Amino acid sequence: MNRPCRHLLMLLAVAAPLLGLRAQRVTWNHTVERLSDTSCRIILEAEIPQGYHLYDLGPYDEGVAFATVIDLRTSADARPEGGLEVLDRPVYHTDAKGNRIGWFEHRARFARTIRLTGPRARADFHLEWMICSATSCMLPDELDLSLDLSPAATGRQTPTKQHETGQPTNR
């Protein structure tokens, strides 16, 4: 085999697994819907790779499943109203030990309503999740989102914005 072909094959051998793993990432999107002058609704959407599932919010005992975590912190000019809404219904499964486990396939959407009490309203989300297939799981991953909810930033519904972790694969 000539030298250029050998180098190309070596490059493909190294790149192919990386390309395959990249397709196994969750992509998070967010939309801010302005409900009134003093209220907005944030929708978070996870796009889940084909053949994988994302665990629901649990809670689960250690070693059963890695529940998705969505933590919210707001600025002094913003106040959460109500709890986190789960917009898509999870699929439920009972494992061999009798644990009821929920997960999402294809996508998972969550919403949170925020009361705006001043001009510097912000919402900071910390997301943690794990995806698994029928045979294996990726390592847990996380993402931090900081959203400006001021009237100038949310005067109308914002277009969906996409967020990916900085790593080519889950951590």
Backbone as JSON Lines, residues from 0, in Angstrom:
{"i":0,"aa":"M","n":[0.86,-1.17,0.0],"ca":[0.0,0.0,0.0],"c":[0.9,1.23,0.0]}
{"i":1,"aa":"N","n":[0.54,2.24,-0.81],"ca":[1.41,3.42,-0.87],"c":[1.23,4.28,0.38]}
{"i":2,"aa":"R","n":[2.19,5.15,0.6],"ca":[2.25,5.94,1.83],"c":[1.03,6.86,2.02]}
{"i":3,"aa":"P","n":[0.57,7.62,0.98],"ca":[-0.61,8.48,1.19],"c":[-1.85,7.68,1.61]}
{"i":4,"aa":"C","n":[-2.05,6.51,1.03],"ca":[-3.22,5.68,1.4],"c":[-3.12,5.21,2.85]}
{"i":5,"aa":"R","n":[-1.92,4.83,3.27],"ca":[-1.72,4.37,4.63],"c":[-2.02,5.5,5.62]}
{"i":6,"aa":"H","n":[-1.56,6.72,5.31],"ca":[-1.83,7.86,6.19],"c":[-3.33,8.18,6.25]}
{"i":7,"aa":"L","n":[-3.99,8.06,5.11],"ca":[-5.43,8.31,5.09],"c":[-6.17,7.28,5.94]}
{"i":8,"aa":"L","n":[-5.79,6.02,5.84],"ca":[-6.42,4.97,6.65],"c":[-6.17,5.19,8.13]}
{"i":9,"aa":"M","n":[-4.95,5.6,8.48],"ca":[-4.64,5.88,9.89],"c":[-5.48,7.05,10.4]}
{"i":10,"aa":"L","n":[-5.62,8.07,9.57],"ca":[-6.43,9.23,9.96],"c":[-7.89,8.83,10.15]}
{"i":11,"aa":"L","n":[-8.42,8.04,9.24],"ca":[-9.8,7.57,9.37],"c":[-9.98,6.69,10.6]}
{"i":12,"aa":"A","n":[-9.01,5.86,10.9],"ca":[-9.1,4.99,12.08],"c":[-9.17,5.81,13.36]}
{"i":13,"aa":"V","n":[-8.46,6.93,13.4],"ca":[-8.48,7.79,14.58],"c":[-9.75,8.63,14.61]}
{"i":14,"aa":"A","n":[-10.17,9.15,13.47],"ca":[-11.3,10.08,13.42],"c":[-12.65,9.38,13.52]}
{"i":15,"aa":"A","n":[-12.79,8.18,13.02],"ca":[-14.1,7.52,12.99],"c":[-14.73,7.38,14.36]}
{"i":16,"aa":"P","n":[-13.99,6.9,15.37],"ca":[-14.63,6.81,16.7],"c":[-15.05,8.18,17.24]}
{"i":17,"aa":"L","n":[-14.24,9.2,16.98],"ca":[-14.59,10.53,17.46],"c":[-15.85,11.04,16.78]}
{"i":18,"aa":"L","n":[-15.98,10.8,15.49],"ca":[-17.18,11.22,14.77],"c":[-18.4,10.45,15.28]}
{"i":19,"aa":"G","n":[-18.23,9.2,15.56],"ca":[-19.34,8.39,16.08],"c":[-19.77,8.85,17.46]}
{"i":20,"aa":"L","n":[-18.82,9.2,18.32],"ca":[-19.16,9.66,19.66],"c":[-19.84,11.02,19.63]}
{"i":21,"aa":"R","n":[-19.43,11.87,18.7],"ca":[-20.04,13.19,18.61],"c":[-21.54,13.08,18.36]}
{"i":22,"aa":"A","n":[-21.95,12.09,17.62],"ca":[-23.38,11.91,17.33],"c":[-24.14,11.45,18.57]}
{"i":23,"aa":"Q","n":[-23.44,11.09,19.62],"ca":[-24.08,10.59,20.84],"c":[-24.17,11.66,21.91]}
{"i":24,"aa":"R","n":[-24.19,12.9,21.53],"ca":[-24.29,14.01,22.48],"c":[-25.72,14.52,22.56]}
{"i":25,"aa":"V","n":[-26.08,15.02,23.7],"ca":[-27.36,15.71,23.87],"c":[-27.13,17.18,23.52]}
{"i":26,"aa":"T","n":[-28.03,17.74,22.72],"ca":[-28.01,19.16,22.42],"c":[-29.17,19.81,23.16]}
{"i":27,"aa":"W","n":[-28.88,20.87,23.89],"ca":[-29.91,21.59,24.64],"c":[-30.27,22.88,23.91]}
{"i":28,"aa":"N","n":[-31.56,23.16,23.81],"ca":[-32.08,24.39,23.21],"c":[-32.91,25.11,24.27]}
{"i":29,"aa":"H","n":[-33.01,26.42,24.13],"ca":[-33.92,27.16,25.02],"c":[-34.69,28.21,24.23]}
{"i":30,"aa":"T","n":[-35.9,28.46,24.71],"ca":[-36.76,29.51,24.16],"c":[-37.32,30.28,25.35]}
{"i":31,"aa":"V","n":[-37.38,31.61,25.22],"ca":[-38.0,32.44,26.25],"c":[-39.28,33.01,25.65]}
{"i":32,"aa":"E","n":[-40.4,32.67,26.28],"ca":[-41.71,33.18,25.86],"c":[-42.13,34.3,26.82]}
{"i":33,"aa":"R","n":[-42.37,35.45,26.29],"ca":[-42.84,36.58,27.12],"c":[-44.33,36.39,27.35]}
{"i":34,"aa":"L","n":[-44.76,36.2,28.6],"ca":[-46.16,35.98,28.92],"c":[-46.89,37.29,29.21]}
{"i":35,"aa":"S","n":[-46.18,38.25,29.79],"ca":[-46.74,39.57,30.11],"c":[-45.55,40.5,30.35]}
{"i":36,"aa":"D","n":[-45.84,41.73,30.75],"ca":[-44.76,42.67,31.06],"c":[-43.93,42.22,32.25]}
{"i":37,"aa":"T","n":[-44.51,41.36,33.09],"ca":[-43.81,40.96,34.32],"c":[-43.6,39.46,34.44]}
{"i":38,"aa":"S","n":[-43.74,38.72,33.34],"ca":[-43.62,37.27,33.44],"c":[-43.13,36.67,32.12]}
{"i":39,"aa":"C","n":[-42.33,35.63,32.23],"ca":[-41.89,34.9,31.04],"c":[-41.8,33.41,31.38]}
{"i":40,"aa":"R","n":[-41.77,32.62,30.34],"ca":[-41.68,31.17,30.49],"c":[-40.47,30.7,29.69]}
{"i":41,"aa":"I","n":[-39.59,29.99,30.36],"ca":[-38.39,29.46,29.7],"c":[-38.63,27.99,29.41]}
{"i":42,"aa":"I","n":[-38.41,27.61,28.16],"ca":[-38.55,26.21,27.76],"c":[-37.17,25.68,27.42]}
{"i":43,"aa":"L","n":[-36.77,24.6,28.08],"ca":[-35.51,23.92,27.81],"c":[-35.84,22.62,27.08]}
{"i":44,"aa":"E","n":[-35.14,22.36,25.99],"ca":[-35.39,21.14,25.22],"c":[-34.08,20.4,24.99]}
{"i":45,"aa":"A","n":[-34.09,19.11,25.34],"ca":[-32.94,18.24,25.09],"c":[-33.22,17.43,23.83]}
{"i":46,"aa":"E","n":[-32.33,17.5,22.87],"ca":[-32.4,16.65,21.68],"c":[-31.52,15.44,21.97]}
{"i":47,"aa":"I","n":[-32.14,14.27,22.0],"ca":[-31.48,13.03,22.42],"c":[-31.11,12.22,21.18]}
{"i":48,"aa":"P","n":[-29.87,11.75,21.07],"ca":[-29.47,10.99,19.89],"c":[-30.29,9.71,19.7]}
{"i":49,"aa":"Q","n":[-30.47,9.33,18.45],"ca":[-31.19,8.11,18.1],"c":[-30.58,6.91,18.81]}
{"i":50,"aa":"G","n":[-31.42,6.08,19.41],"ca":[-30.94,4.87,20.08],"c":[-30.55,5.08,21.53]}
{"i":51,"aa":"Y","n":[-30.64,6.32,22.02],"ca":[-30.28,6.63,23.4],"c":[-31.49,7.16,24.14]}
{"i":52,"aa":"H","n":[-31.42,7.15,25.46],"ca":[-32.46,7.76,26.28],"c":[-31.8,8.6,27.37]}
{"i":53,"aa":"L","n":[-32.54,9.61,27.83],"ca":[-32.12,10.53,28.88],"c":[-33.03,10.25,30.07]}
{"i":54,"aa":"Y","n":[-32.45,10.02,31.23],"ca":[-33.25,9.71,32.41],"c":[-34.09,10.91,32.83]}
{"i":55,"aa":"D","n":[-35.24,10.62,33.44],"ca":[-36.13,11.69,33.9],"c":[-35.56,12.32,35.17]}
{"i":56,"aa":"L","n":[-36.38,13.07,35.89],"ca":[-35.93,13.82,37.06],"c":[-35.82,12.99,38.33]}
{"i":57,"aa":"G","n":[-36.2,11.69,38.25],"ca":[-36.08,10.81,39.41],"c":[-36.99,11.22,40.53]}
{"i":58,"aa":"P","n":[-36.55,11.1,41.77],"ca":[-35.22,10.72,42.25],"c":[-35.01,9.21,42.22]}
{"i":59,"aa":"Y","n":[-33.75,8.82,42.2],"ca":[-33.36,7.41,42.2],"c":[-32.34,7.15,43.29]}
{"i":60,"aa":"D","n":[-32.37,5.93,43.82],"ca":[-31.32,5.51,44.75],"c":[-30.02,5.42,43.98]}
{"i":61,"aa":"E","n":[-28.92,5.57,44.69],"ca":[-27.61,5.5,44.06],"c":[-27.43,4.16,43.35]}
{"i":62,"aa":"G","n":[-26.94,4.2,42.13],"ca":[-26.68,3.0,41.36],"c":[-27.86,2.52,40.53]}
{"i":63,"aa":"V","n":[-29.03,3.14,40.7],"ca":[-30.21,2.72,39.93],"c":[-30.24,3.43,38.59]}
{"i":64,"aa":"A","n":[-30.18,4.75,38.58],"ca":[-30.18,5.57,37.37],"c":[-29.63,6.94,37.74]}
{"i":65,"aa":"F","n":[-29.17,7.68,36.75],"ca":[-28.63,9.02,36.96],"c":[-29.71,10.02,36.54]}
{"i":66,"aa":"A","n":[-30.48,10.49,37.52],"ca":[-31.59,11.4,37.23],"c":[-31.07,12.71,36.64]}
{"i":67,"aa":"T","n":[-31.84,13.25,35.71],"ca":[-31.52,14.55,35.14],"c":[-31.76,15.61,36.22]}
{"i":68,"aa":"V","n":[-30.84,16.56,36.3],"ca":[-30.91,17.64,37.28],"c":[-31.05,18.96,36.54]}
{"i":69,"aa":"I","n":[-32.03,19.77,36.94],"ca":[-32.19,21.11,36.39],"c":[-32.32,22.05,37.58]}
{"i":70,"aa":"D","n":[-31.21,22.7,37.93],"ca":[-31.18,23.65,39.05],"c":[-31.31,25.06,38.49]}
{"i":71,"aa":"L","n":[-32.06,25.89,39.19],"ca":[-32.28,27.27,38.77],"c":[-31.88,28.22,39.88]}
{"i":72,"aa":"R","n":[-31.15,29.26,39.5],"ca":[-30.86,30.39,40.38],"c":[-31.26,31.64,39.62]}
{"i":73,"aa":"T","n":[-31.89,32.57,40.31],"ca":[-32.3,33.81,39.66],"c":[-31.67,35.0,40.34]}
{"i":74,"aa":"S","n":[-31.61,36.1,39.6],"ca":[-31.11,37.36,40.17],"c":[-32.18,37.93,41.11]}
{"i":75,"aa":"A","n":[-31.83,39.01,41.79],"ca":[-32.78,39.65,42.7],"c":[-33.99,40.2,41.95]}
{"i":76,"aa":"D","n":[-33.86,40.45,40.65],"ca":[-34.95,41.01,39.85],"c":[-35.8,39.94,39.17]}
{"i":77,"aa":"A","n":[-35.68,38.71,39.61],"ca":[-36.46,37.61,39.02],"c":[-36.86,36.65,40.14]}
{"i":78,"aa":"R","n":[-38.05,36.08,40.02],"ca":[-38.52,35.14,41.03],"c":[-39.24,33.98,40.34]}
{"i":79,"aa":"P","n":[-38.79,32.74,40.59],"ca":[-39.48,31.59,39.99],"c":[-40.91,31.5,40.51]}
{"i":80,"aa":"E","n":[-41.81,31.1,39.62],"ca":[-43.2,30.87,40.0],"c":[-43.53,29.41,39.73]}
{"i":81,"aa":"G","n":[-44.09,28.75,40.7],"ca":[-44.42,27.35,40.52],"c":[-43.17,26.5,40.41]}
{"i":82,"aa":"G","n":[-43.36,25.27,40.01],"ca":[-42.24,24.35,39.89],"c":[-41.85,24.12,38.44]}
{"i":83,"aa":"L","n":[-40.92,23.23,38.25],"ca":[-40.47,22.85,36.92],"c":[-41.56,21.99,36.27]}
{"i":84,"aa":"E","n":[-41.97,22.35,35.06],"ca":[-42.96,21.58,34.31],"c":[-42.24,20.6,33.39]}
{"i":85,"aa":"V","n":[-42.69,19.37,33.38],"ca":[-42.18,18.37,32.44],"c":[-43.19,18.32,31.3]}
{"i":86,"aa":"L","n":[-42.78,18.73,30.1],"ca":[-43.71,18.86,28.98],"c":[-43.87,17.59,28.15]}
{"i":87,"aa":"D","n":[-42.91,16.69,28.23],"ca":[-42.99,15.42,27.5],"c":[-43.11,14.28,28.52]}
{"i":88,"aa":"R","n":[-43.92,13.31,28.18],"ca":[-44.13,12.18,29.09],"c":[-42.98,11.18,28.97]}
{"i":89,"aa":"P","n":[-42.37,10.81,30.1],"ca":[-41.29,9.8,30.03],"c":[-41.85,8.41,29.77]}
{"i":90,"aa":"V","n":[-40.98,7.54,29.28],"ca":[-41.26,6.11,29.14],"c":[-40.84,5.48,30.47]}
{"i":91,"aa":"Y","n":[-41.65,4.59,31.02],"ca":[-41.3,3.96,32.3],"c":[-40.98,2.48,32.1]}
{"i":92,"aa":"H","n":[-40.03,2.02,32.9],"ca":[-39.57,0.64,32.85],"c":[-39.32,0.2,34.3]}
{"i":93,"aa":"T","n":[-39.6,-1.05,34.6],"ca":[-39.28,-1.6,35.91],"c":[-38.12,-2.57,35.73]}
{"i":94,"aa":"D","n":[-37.01,-2.31,36.45],"ca":[-35.84,-3.18,36.28],"c":[-36.0,-4.48,37.08]}
{"i":95,"aa":"A","n":[-35.01,-5.34,37.01],"ca":[-35.06,-6.65,37.65],"c":[-35.2,-6.57,39.17]}
{"i":96,"aa":"K","n":[-34.77,-5.44,39.76],"ca":[-34.87,-5.27,41.22],"c":[-36.15,-4.56,41.64]}
{"i":97,"aa":"G","n":[-37.03,-4.29,40.69],"ca":[-38.31,-3.65,41.0],"c":[-38.28,-2.14,41.02]}
{"i":98,"aa":"N","n":[-37.18,-1.52,40.59],"ca":[-37.09,-0.07,40.54],"c":[-37.82,0.45,39.3]}
{"i":99,"aa":"R","n":[-38.69,1.43,39.49],"ca":[-39.38,2.06,38.37],"c":[-38.52,3.21,37.87]}
{"i":100,"aa":"I","n":[-38.12,3.12,36.61],"ca":[-37.18,4.09,36.03],"c":[-37.86,4.77,34.85]}
{"i":101,"aa":"G","n":[-37.76,6.09,34.78],"ca":[-38.33,6.84,33.67],"c":[-37.24,7.45,32.82]}
{"i":102,"aa":"W","n":[-37.51,7.51,31.52],"ca":[-36.56,8.16,30.61],"c":[-37.29,8.73,29.42]}
{"i":103,"aa":"F","n":[-36.58,9.6,28.71],"ca":[-37.09,10.24,27.5],"c":[-36.3,9.73,26.3]}
{"i":104,"aa":"E","n":[-37.0,9.55,25.2],"ca":[-36.38,9.18,23.93],"c":[-36.62,10.32,22.94]}
{"i":105,"aa":"H","n":[-35.67,10.58,22.09],"ca":[-35.73,11.6,21.04],"c":[-35.64,13.03,21.57]}
{"i":106,"aa":"R","n":[-36.53,13.41,22.5],"ca":[-36.46,14.76,23.07],"c":[-37.09,14.76,24.46]}
{"i":107,"aa":"A","n":[-36.7,15.77,25.23],"ca":[-37.29,16.02,26.54],"c":[-37.41,17.52,26.69]}
{"i":108,"aa":"R","n":[-38.6,17.98,27.07],"ca":[-38.83,19.41,27.24],"c":[-39.29,19.72,28.66]}
{"i":109,"aa":"F","n":[-38.76,20.83,29.19],"ca":[-39.06,21.28,30.54],"c":[-39.33,22.78,30.47]}
{"i":110,"aa":"A","n":[-40.2,23.28,31.34],"ca":[-40.51,24.71,31.34],"c":[-40.51,25.26,32.76]}
{"i":111,"aa":"R","n":[-40.18,26.53,32.85],"ca":[-40.17,27.22,34.14],"c":[-40.66,28.65,33.92]}
{"i":112,"aa":"T","n":[-41.62,29.07,34.73],"ca":[-42.15,30.43,34.66],"c":[-41.4,31.3,35.66]}
{"i":113,"aa":"I","n":[-41.06,32.51,35.22],"ca":[-40.29,33.46,36.03],"c":[-41.04,34.78,36.1]}
{"i":114,"aa":"R","n":[-41.22,35.3,37.32],"ca":[-41.8,36.63,37.53],"c":[-40.65,37.63,37.47]}
{"i":115,"aa":"L","n":[-40.81,38.66,36.63],"ca":[-39.78,39.69,36.46],"c":[-40.12,40.86,37.37]}
{"i":116,"aa":"T","n":[-39.23,41.17,38.3],"ca":[-39.5,42.21,39.29],"c":[-38.61,43.44,39.13]}
{"i":117,"aa":"G","n":[-37.72,43.43,38.15],"ca":[-36.82,44.57,37.94],"c":[-36.12,44.46,36.6]}
{"i":118,"aa":"P","n":[-35.33,45.49,36.25],"ca":[-34.71,45.55,34.93],"c":[-33.5,44.63,34.71]}
{"i":119,"aa":"R","n":[-32.99,44.05,35.77],"ca":[-31.8,43.19,35.63],"c":[-32.13,41.73,35.91]}
{"i":120,"aa":"A","n":[-33.24,41.27,35.39],"ca":[-33.68,39.89,35.64],"c":[-32.79,38.91,34.86]}
{"i":121,"aa":"R","n":[-32.33,37.89,35.58],"ca":[-31.5,36.82,35.0],"c":[-31.94,35.49,35.57]}
{"i":122,"aa":"A","n":[-31.75,34.46,34.77],"ca":[-31.98,33.09,35.24],"c":[-30.75,32.28,34.87]}
{"i":123,"aa":"D","n":[-30.18,31.59,35.83],"ca":[-29.01,30.74,35.61],"c":[-29.43,29.3,35.87]}
{"i":124,"aa":"F","n":[-29.27,28.46,34.85],"ca":[-29.6,27.05,34.96],"c":[-28.32,26.23,34.99]}
{"i":125,"aa":"H","n":[-28.32,25.21,35.83],"ca":[-27.26,24.2,35.83],"c":[-27.94,22.88,35.5]}
{"i":126,"aa":"L","n":[-27.52,22.25,34.4],"ca":[-28.11,21.0,33.92],"c":[-27.1,19.88,34.05]}
{"i":127,"aa":"E","n":[-27.56,18.72,34.54],"ca":[-26.74,17.51,34.6],"c":[-27.58,16.37,34.07]}
{"i":128,"aa":"W","n":[-26.97,15.47,33.28],"ca":[-27.72,14.37,32.69],"c":[-26.79,13.23,32.3]}
{"i":129,"aa":"M","n":[-27.41,12.12,31.97],"ca":[-26.69,10.97,31.43],"c":[-27.59,10.35,30.37]}
{"i":130,"aa":"I","n":[-26.98,9.89,29.28],"ca":[-27.73,9.16,28.27],"c":[-27.2,7.73,28.19]}
{"i":131,"aa":"C","n":[-28.12,6.82,27.91],"ca":[-27.77,5.4,27.78],"c":[-28.47,4.82,26.56]}
{"i":132,"aa":"S","n":[-27.88,3.76,26.03],"ca":[-28.53,2.96,24.99],"c":[-28.92,1.64,25.66]}
{"i":133,"aa":"A","n":[-29.36,0.7,24.88],"ca":[-29.73,-0.61,25.43],"c":[-28.52,-1.37,25.97]}
{"i":134,"aa":"T","n":[-27.31,-0.99,25.52],"ca":[-26.13,-1.75,25.9],"c":[-25.07,-0.96,26.67]}
{"i":135,"aa":"S","n":[-25.13,0.37,26.63],"ca":[-24.08,1.13,27.32],"c":[-24.57,2.54,27.66]}
{"i":136,"aa":"C","n":[-23.81,3.18,28.53],"ca":[-24.11,4.56,28.94],"c":[-22.91,5.45,28.68]}
{"i":137,"aa":"M","n":[-23.17,6.7,28.33],"ca":[-22.13,7.71,28.25],"c":[-21.88,8.2,29.67]}
{"i":138,"aa":"L","n":[-20.76,8.82,29.91],"ca":[-20.5,9.42,31.21],"c":[-21.46,10.59,31.43]}
{"i":139,"aa":"P","n":[-21.77,10.91,32.67],"ca":[-22.64,12.08,32.92],"c":[-22.04,13.34,32.32]}
{"i":140,"aa":"D","n":[-22.91,14.28,31.95],"ca":[-22.47,15.54,31.35],"c":[-23.22,16.68,32.04]}
{"i":141,"aa":"E","n":[-22.78,17.91,31.8],"ca":[-23.4,19.07,32.43],"c":[-23.26,20.29,31.54]}
{"i":142,"aa":"L","n":[-24.11,21.29,31.81],"ca":[-24.11,22.53,31.05],"c":[-24.66,23.63,31.94]}
{"i":143,"aa":"D","n":[-24.05,24.81,31.89],"ca":[-24.55,25.98,32.6],"c":[-25.07,26.99,31.57]}
{"i":144,"aa":"L","n":[-26.29,27.5,31.8],"ca":[-26.9,28.5,30.93],"c":[-27.2,29.74,31.76]}
{"i":145,"aa":"S","n":[-26.88,30.9,31.24],"ca":[-27.2,32.16,31.9],"c":[-28.04,32.97,30.92]}
{"i":146,"aa":"L","n":[-29.28,33.27,31.31],"ca":[-30.22,33.93,30.41],"c":[-30.6,35.31,30.92]}
{"i":147,"aa":"D","n":[-30.46,36.31,30.06],"ca":[-30.88,37.67,30.36],"c":[-32.38,37.75,30.12]}
{"i":148,"aa":"L","n":[-33.14,38.07,31.16],"ca":[-34.6,38.13,31.06],"c":[-35.12,39.56,31.12]}
{"i":149,"aa":"S","n":[-34.23,40.53,30.97],"ca":[-34.65,41.93,31.03],"c":[-35.66,42.21,29.92]}
{"i":150,"aa":"P","n":[-36.5,43.24,30.08],"ca":[-37.49,43.54,29.05],"c":[-36.88,43.73,27.65]}
{"i":151,"aa":"A","n":[-35.7,44.32,27.56],"ca":[-35.07,44.5,26.26],"c":[-34.69,43.17,25.62]}
{"i":152,"aa":"A","n":[-34.3,42.2,26.44],"ca":[-33.87,40.9,25.92],"c":[-35.05,39.99,25.59]}
{"i":153,"aa":"T","n":[-36.18,40.19,26.27],"ca":[-37.33,39.29,26.09],"c":[-38.58,40.04,25.66]}
{"i":154,"aa":"G","n":[-38.43,41.13,24.91],"ca":[-39.58,41.91,24.47],"c":[-40.52,41.1,23.59]}
{"i":155,"aa":"R","n":[-40.0,40.12,22.9],"ca":[-40.81,39.19,22.12],"c":[-40.21,37.81,22.31]}
{"i":156,"aa":"Q","n":[-40.88,36.79,21.84],"ca":[-40.35,35.43,22.0],"c":[-38.99,35.35,21.32]}
{"i":157,"aa":"T","n":[-38.02,34.85,22.04],"ca":[-36.7,34.7,21.44],"c":[-36.7,33.45,20.57]}
{"i":158,"aa":"P","n":[-35.95,33.5,19.48],"ca":[-35.84,32.28,18.68],"c":[-35.14,31.21,19.51]}
{"i":159,"aa":"T","n":[-35.37,29.97,19.16],"ca":[-34.72,28.88,19.88],"c":[-33.22,29.04,19.75]}
{"i":160,"aa":"K","n":[-32.52,28.9,20.86],"ca":[-31.06,28.98,20.87],"c":[-30.51,27.63,21.29]}
{"i":161,"aa":"Q","n":[-29.46,27.19,20.6],"ca":[-28.89,25.87,20.82],"c":[-27.63,25.96,21.66]}
{"i":162,"aa":"H","n":[-27.47,24.98,22.56],"ca":[-26.3,24.93,23.43],"c":[-25.72,23.53,23.4]}
{"i":163,"aa":"E","n":[-24.42,23.44,23.24],"ca":[-23.74,22.15,23.33],"c":[-22.6,22.3,24.32]}
{"i":164,"aa":"T","n":[-22.24,21.19,24.92],"ca":[-21.1,21.22,25.83],"c":[-19.84,21.45,25.0]}
{"i":165,"aa":"G","n":[-18.79,21.93,25.62],"ca":[-17.57,22.27,24.91],"c":[-16.75,21.07,24.49]}
{"i":166,"aa":"Q","n":[-17.03,19.91,25.02],"ca":[-16.25,18.71,24.72],"c":[-16.85,17.98,23.54]}
{"i":167,"aa":"P","n":[-16.03,17.26,22.74],"ca":[-16.57,16.53,21.61],"c":[-17.4,15.32,22.03]}
{"i":168,"aa":"T","n":[-17.26,14.86,23.25],"ca":[-18.06,13.75,23.75],"c":[-18.48,14.07,25.17]}
{"i":169,"aa":"N","n":[-19.39,13.3,25.7],"ca":[-19.79,13.53,27.09],"c":[-18.59,13.31,27.99]}
{"i":170,"aa":"R","n":[-18.56,14.04,29.1],"ca":[-17.42,13.93,30.04],"c":[-17.49,12.67,30.81]}
